[in-house]
Amino acid sequence: MHADLLIHPQWLIPVDPQDRELQEHAVAVADGRILAVLPSAQARASVTADRVLELPGHALIPGLVNAHTHAAMTLMRGLADDLPLMAWLHAHIWPIEKRWVDPGFVSDGSRLAILEMLRGGVTCFNDMYFYPEVTAQAAADAGIRAVIGMVVVDLPTSYADSADAYITKGLALHAYYRDHPLIRVAFAPHSPYAVSDAALGRVRILADELEVPIHLHLHETRDEVVQSLRDHGERPLARLDELGLLGPGLVAVHMTQLEDAEIARLAAAGAHVVHCPESNLKLASGFCPVARLLAAGVNVALGTDGAASNNDLNLLGEMRTAALLAKGVAGSAAVVPAAVALRMATINGASALGLEREIGSIEPGKSADLVAVDLRDSYTQPVYNAVSQLVYTAGRHQVRQVWVQGRQVVRDGTPTTLDPQEVISAAQAWCERLRPS
């Protein structure tokens, strides 16, 4: 057997149904795909490779999936902190976006986000922002996998002046990237409170026709639910259900306000939930009932949200917060153990985006989206359980090697497809423009 690359980590974490933690195993990669997972001794005897990489002290995991981002908002990191969601949006974020967001802003912000995510082991992100074609191009250029949102809101912006205009531009984006190896698209109506029934109905029809997910904020705050009851006479989830959006294609983000019957309905419909614990904590939006959702059989993925409300795109840190917060909310130390948190950041995210056959675990035939984390640091020693160390103690500075579709995009901690200083300089220039006077 011949491979392009043969990797020998100390620990191999395939994120398989058995949640195995393998030692003395290797991964063979050919043509951007995982050719084989086999014992190291067998690999050394039977596999020839163009490159053999020995990684003592490293854990090899599937690439992390950030299932909810607003990538370009990295340029607003720290600009309006310590505010509740609606005050944050109405008084700060939306006015800044109205004045400043253009293709240049989105390009520079997206590249900053991609640089941060790649260095933190994120190999796929699900984005929702204006000028999505610009973010898609930035992702393609950097070699990161992305699901790019076809944004829909009723609010006119510099990008589009009506829901129909947003949808028209989104359909053009879908057509352009239809056959791209790394870029997929999803409909991304902002939220039920920002999109009319007519527009949501059209999104549902088109999403069914194109077989793409629908990604939106839902039940993010108590105020959102109260507003929906006042304006529509029902909770947002019920409204979406009546409009036909509740199904396996729905990727519902935040979900901090859920009743037992709603959890059961989500499970029955096969809908997905994206948990953004640190953003929800920072904005005091509430607590997603992760343990109850998982117990009901709902697929729960992890997202960071945008860097303007988090304030980072650190999915390793998000795993730790998700595991700890779930235990506190449920009143049980046994819920969301480390292996489940890792699944939320990998295969669960892939499943939410319809990519579970392509990424999310280390299995023969899947794309070689891989991350090696160096656990030899004093912060992560000694290692009794590599998965526990990854979730509860490892930091993103310990991410040393990253591959997307077999292409190495981070080598020895250094990005290979982006110039960090160029990206940072562009971000600093925006800081001078956006800085409050």
CSV table of N, CA and C in Angstrom, one decimal, residues 178-267:
chain,number,residue,atom,x,y,z
A,178,ARG,N,-21.3,25.2,-6.5
A,178,ARG,CA,-22.0,23.9,-6.5
A,178,ARG,C,-21.1,22.7,-6.4
A,179,ASP,N,-20.0,22.8,-7.1
A,179,ASP,CA,-19.1,21.6,-7.2
A,179,ASP,C,-17.7,21.9,-6.6
A,180,HIS,N,-17.6,22.9,-5.7
A,180,HIS,CA,-16.3,23.1,-5.0
A,180,HIS,C,-16.0,22.1,-4.0
A,181,PRO,N,-14.8,21.6,-3.9
A,181,PRO,CA,-14.4,20.6,-3.0
A,181,PRO,C,-14.5,21.0,-1.5
A,182,LEU,N,-14.4,22.3,-1.2
A,182,LEU,CA,-14.3,22.7,0.2
A,182,LEU,C,-15.5,23.6,0.6
A,183,ILE,N,-16.2,24.2,-0.3
A,183,ILE,CA,-17.2,25.2,0.0
A,183,ILE,C,-18.6,24.7,-0.2
A,184,ARG,N,-19.4,24.7,0.8
A,184,ARG,CA,-20.9,24.4,0.6
A,184,ARG,C,-21.6,25.6,1.1
A,185,VAL,N,-22.9,25.6,0.8
A,185,VAL,CA,-23.8,26.7,1.2
A,185,VAL,C,-24.9,26.2,2.0
A,186,ALA,N,-25.5,27.1,2.8
A,186,ALA,CA,-26.8,26.9,3.5
A,186,ALA,C,-27.6,28.1,3.5
A,187,PHE,N,-28.9,28.0,3.6
A,187,PHE,CA,-29.7,29.2,3.8
A,187,PHE,C,-29.5,29.7,5.3
A,188,ALA,N,-29.4,31.0,5.4
A,188,ALA,CA,-29.1,31.6,6.7
A,188,ALA,C,-30.0,32.7,7.1
A,189,PRO,N,-31.3,32.5,7.2
A,189,PRO,CA,-32.2,33.5,7.7
A,189,PRO,C,-31.7,33.9,9.1
A,190,HIS,N,-31.6,35.2,9.4
A,190,HIS,CA,-31.0,35.6,10.7
A,190,HIS,C,-31.7,35.0,11.9
A,191,SER,N,-33.0,35.1,11.9
A,191,SER,CA,-33.8,34.7,13.1
A,191,SER,C,-35.3,34.9,12.7
A,192,PRO,N,-36.2,34.2,13.5
A,192,PRO,CA,-37.6,34.5,13.2
A,192,PRO,C,-38.0,35.9,13.4
A,193,TYR,N,-37.4,36.6,14.3
A,193,TYR,CA,-37.8,38.0,14.6
A,193,TYR,C,-37.3,39.0,13.5
A,194,ALA,N,-36.3,38.5,12.7
A,194,ALA,CA,-35.8,39.4,11.6
A,194,ALA,C,-36.2,39.0,10.2
A,195,VAL,N,-37.1,38.0,10.1
A,195,VAL,CA,-37.5,37.5,8.8
A,195,VAL,C,-39.0,37.2,8.8
A,196,SER,N,-39.7,37.7,7.8
A,196,SER,CA,-41.1,37.5,7.7
A,196,SER,C,-41.5,36.1,7.4
A,197,ASP,N,-42.8,35.8,7.6
A,197,ASP,CA,-43.3,34.5,7.3
A,197,ASP,C,-43.1,34.2,5.8
A,198,ALA,N,-43.4,35.2,5.0
A,198,ALA,CA,-43.3,35.0,3.5
A,198,ALA,C,-41.9,34.6,3.1
A,199,ALA,N,-40.9,35.3,3.6
A,199,ALA,CA,-39.5,35.0,3.3
A,199,ALA,C,-39.1,33.6,3.9
A,200,LEU,N,-39.5,33.3,5.1
A,200,LEU,CA,-39.2,32.0,5.7
A,200,LEU,C,-39.8,30.9,4.8
A,201,GLY,N,-41.0,31.1,4.4
A,201,GLY,CA,-41.7,30.1,3.5
A,201,GLY,C,-40.9,29.9,2.3
A,202,ARG,N,-40.4,30.9,1.6
A,202,ARG,CA,-39.7,30.8,0.4
A,202,ARG,C,-38.3,30.1,0.7
A,203,VAL,N,-37.7,30.4,1.8
A,203,VAL,CA,-36.4,29.7,2.2
A,203,VAL,C,-36.7,28.2,2.3
A,204,ARG,N,-37.8,27.9,3.0
A,204,ARG,CA,-38.0,26.4,3.1
A,204,ARG,C,-38.2,25.7,1.8
A,205,ILE,N,-38.9,26.3,0.9
A,205,ILE,CA,-39.1,25.7,-0.4
A,205,ILE,C,-37.8,25.5,-1.2
A,206,LEU,N,-37.0,26.6,-1.2
A,206,LEU,CA,-35.7,26.5,-1.9
A,206,LEU,C,-34.7,25.6,-1.2
A,207,ALA,N,-34.7,25.6,0.1
A,207,ALA,CA,-33.8,24.7,0.8
A,207,ALA,C,-34.1,23.2,0.5
A,208,ASP,N,-35.4,22.9,0.4
A,208,ASP,CA,-35.8,21.5,0.0
A,208,ASP,C,-35.4,21.2,-1.4
A,209,GLU,N,-35.5,22.2,-2.3
A,209,GLU,CA,-35.2,22.0,-3.7
A,209,GLU,C,-33.7,21.8,-3.9
A,210,LEU,N,-32.9,22.6,-3.2
A,210,LEU,CA,-31.4,22.5,-3.3
A,210,LEU,C,-30.8,21.5,-2.4
A,211,GLU,N,-31.5,21.0,-1.4
A,211,GLU,CA,-31.0,20.1,-0.4
A,211,GLU,C,-29.9,20.7,0.4
A,212,VAL,N,-30.1,21.9,0.9
A,212,VAL,CA,-29.2,22.5,1.8
A,212,VAL,C,-29.8,22.8,3.1
A,213,PRO,N,-29.0,22.9,4.2
A,213,PRO,CA,-29.5,23.2,5.5
A,213,PRO,C,-30.1,24.6,5.6
A,214,ILE,N,-30.8,24.8,6.7
A,214,ILE,CA,-31.3,26.2,7.1
A,214,ILE,C,-30.7,26.5,8.5
A,215,HIS,N,-29.9,27.5,8.5
A,215,HIS,CA,-29.1,27.8,9.7
A,215,HIS,C,-29.6,29.2,10.2
A,216,LEU,N,-30.1,29.2,11.5
A,216,LEU,CA,-30.6,30.5,12.0
A,216,LEU,C,-30.5,30.5,13.5
A,217,HIS,N,-30.5,31.7,14.1
A,217,HIS,CA,-30.6,31.9,15.5
A,217,HIS,C,-32.0,31.6,16.0
A,218,LEU,N,-32.2,30.9,17.1
A,218,LEU,CA,-33.5,30.5,17.5
A,218,LEU,C,-33.6,30.4,19.1
A,219,HIS,N,-34.6,30.9,19.7
A,219,HIS,CA,-34.8,30.8,21.1
A,219,HIS,C,-33.5,31.2,21.8
A,220,GLU,N,-32.9,32.4,21.4
A,220,GLU,CA,-31.6,32.8,21.9
A,220,GLU,C,-31.8,33.4,23.3
A,221,THR,N,-32.9,34.2,23.5
A,221,THR,CA,-33.1,34.9,24.7
A,221,THR,C,-34.6,34.8,25.1
A,222,ARG,N,-34.8,35.1,26.4
A,222,ARG,CA,-36.2,35.1,26.9
A,222,ARG,C,-37.0,36.2,26.2
A,223,ASP,N,-36.4,37.3,25.9
A,223,ASP,CA,-37.0,38.5,25.3
A,223,ASP,C,-37.5,38.1,23.9
A,224,GLU,N,-36.7,37.2,23.2
A,224,GLU,CA,-37.1,36.8,21.8
A,224,GLU,C,-38.5,36.0,21.9
A,225,VAL,N,-38.5,35.1,22.9
A,225,VAL,CA,-39.8,34.3,23.1
A,225,VAL,C,-40.9,35.2,23.4
A,226,VAL,N,-40.7,36.1,24.4
A,226,VAL,CA,-41.8,37.1,24.8
A,226,VAL,C,-42.3,37.9,23.6
A,227,GLN,N,-41.4,38.4,22.8
A,227,GLN,CA,-41.7,39.2,21.6
A,227,GLN,C,-42.5,38.4,20.6
A,228,SER,N,-42.2,37.1,20.4
A,228,SER,CA,-42.9,36.2,19.5
A,228,SER,C,-44.3,36.0,20.0
A,229,LEU,N,-44.5,35.7,21.3
A,229,LEU,CA,-45.8,35.5,21.8
A,229,LEU,C,-46.7,36.8,21.7
A,230,ARG,N,-46.0,37.9,21.8
A,230,ARG,CA,-46.8,39.2,21.6
A,230,ARG,C,-47.2,39.4,20.2
A,231,ASP,N,-46.2,39.2,19.3
A,231,ASP,CA,-46.4,39.6,17.9
A,231,ASP,C,-47.1,38.5,17.0
A,232,HIS,N,-46.9,37.2,17.4
A,232,HIS,CA,-47.4,36.1,16.6
A,232,HIS,C,-48.3,35.1,17.4
A,233,GLY,N,-48.4,35.3,18.7
A,233,GLY,CA,-49.3,34.5,19.5
A,233,GLY,C,-48.8,33.1,19.7
A,234,GLU,N,-47.5,32.9,19.5
A,234,GLU,CA,-46.9,31.6,19.7
A,234,GLU,C,-45.4,31.7,19.8
A,235,ARG,N,-44.7,30.7,20.4
A,235,ARG,CA,-43.3,30.7,20.5
A,235,ARG,C,-42.6,30.6,19.2
A,236,PRO,N,-41.4,31.0,19.0
A,236,PRO,CA,-40.7,31.0,17.7
A,236,PRO,C,-40.6,29.6,17.1
A,237,LEU,N,-40.3,28.6,17.9
A,237,LEU,CA,-40.2,27.2,17.4
A,237,LEU,C,-41.5,26.7,16.8
A,238,ALA,N,-42.6,27.0,17.5
A,238,ALA,CA,-43.9,26.7,17.0
A,238,ALA,C,-44.2,27.4,15.7
A,239,ARG,N,-43.8,28.6,15.6
A,239,ARG,CA,-44.0,29.3,14.3
A,239,ARG,C,-43.2,28.7,13.2
A,240,LEU,N,-42.0,28.4,13.4
A,240,LEU,CA,-41.2,27.7,12.4
A,240,LEU,C,-41.8,26.4,12.0
A,241,ASP,N,-42.3,25.7,13.0
A,241,ASP,CA,-42.9,24.4,12.7
A,241,ASP,C,-44.1,24.5,11.8
A,242,GLU,N,-45.0,25.5,12.1
A,242,GLU,CA,-46.1,25.8,11.2
A,242,GLU,C,-45.7,26.1,9.8
A,243,LEU,N,-44.5,26.8,9.6
A,243,LEU,CA,-44.1,27.2,8.3
A,243,LEU,C,-43.3,26.0,7.6
A,244,GLY,N,-43.2,24.9,8.3
A,244,GLY,CA,-42.5,23.8,7.7
A,244,GLY,C,-41.0,23.7,7.7
A,245,LEU,N,-40.4,24.5,8.6
A,245,LEU,CA,-39.0,24.6,8.7
A,245,LEU,C,-38.4,23.6,9.6
A,246,LEU,N,-39.2,23.0,10.5
A,246,LEU,CA,-38.7,22.1,11.5
A,246,LEU,C,-38.5,20.7,10.9
A,247,GLY,N,-37.2,20.3,10.7
A,247,GLY,CA,-36.9,19.0,10.1
A,247,GLY,C,-35.4,18.8,10.2
A,248,PRO,N,-34.9,17.7,9.5
A,248,PRO,CA,-33.5,17.3,9.6
A,248,PRO,C,-32.6,18.4,9.0
A,249,GLY,N,-33.1,19.3,8.2
A,249,GLY,CA,-32.2,20.3,7.7
A,249,GLY,C,-32.1,21.6,8.5
A,250,LEU,N,-32.8,21.6,9.7
A,250,LEU,CA,-32.7,22.8,10.5
A,250,LEU,C,-31.6,22.8,11.4
A,251,VAL,N,-30.7,23.9,11.4
A,251,VAL,CA,-29.6,24.0,12.3
A,251,VAL,C,-29.9,25.2,13.2
A,252,ALA,N,-30.4,24.9,14.4
A,252,ALA,CA,-30.9,26.0,15.3
A,252,ALA,C,-29.9,26.3,16.3
A,253,VAL,N,-29.5,27.6,16.3
A,253,VAL,CA,-28.4,28.1,17.1
A,253,VAL,C,-28.9,28.7,18.4
A,254,HIS,N,-28.2,28.4,19.5
A,254,HIS,CA,-28.4,29.0,20.8
A,254,HIS,C,-29.4,28.1,21.6
A,255,MET,N,-30.7,28.3,21.4
A,255,MET,CA,-31.7,27.4,22.0
A,255,MET,C,-31.6,27.4,23.6
A,256,THR,N,-31.5,28.6,24.1
A,256,THR,CA,-31.4,28.7,25.6
A,256,THR,C,-32.8,28.6,26.3
A,257,GLN,N,-33.9,28.8,25.5
A,257,GLN,CA,-35.2,28.8,26.1
A,257,GLN,C,-36.0,27.7,25.5
A,258,LEU,N,-36.0,26.5,26.2
A,258,LEU,CA,-36.7,25.4,25.7
A,258,LEU,C,-37.5,24.7,26.8
A,259,GLU,N,-38.7,24.3,26.4
A,259,GLU,CA,-39.6,23.5,27.2
A,259,GLU,C,-39.5,22.1,26.8
A,260,ASP,N,-39.9,21.2,27.7
A,260,ASP,CA,-39.8,19.7,27.5
A,260,ASP,C,-40.5,19.3,26.2
A,261,ALA,N,-41.6,19.9,25.9
A,261,ALA,CA,-42.4,19.5,24.7
A,261,ALA,C,-41.6,19.9,23.4
A,262,GLU,N,-40.9,21.1,23.5
A,262,GLU,CA,-40.1,21.5,22.4
A,262,GLU,C,-38.9,20.7,22.2
A,263,ILE,N,-38.3,20.2,23.2
A,263,ILE,CA,-37.2,19.3,23.1
A,263,ILE,C,-37.6,18.0,22.4
A,264,ALA,N,-38.8,17.5,22.8
A,264,ALA,CA,-39.3,16.3,22.2
A,264,ALA,C,-39.6,16.5,20.7
A,265,ARG,N,-40.1,17.7,20.4
A,265,ARG,CA,-40.5,18.0,19.0
A,265,ARG,C,-39.2,18.1,18.2
A,266,LEU,N,-38.1,18.7,18.7
A,266,LEU,CA,-36.9,18.8,18.0
A,266,LEU,C,-36.3,17.4,17.7
A,267,ALA,N,-36.4,16.5,18.7
A,267,ALA,CA,-35.9,15.1,18.5
A,267,ALA,C,-36.7,14.4,17.5
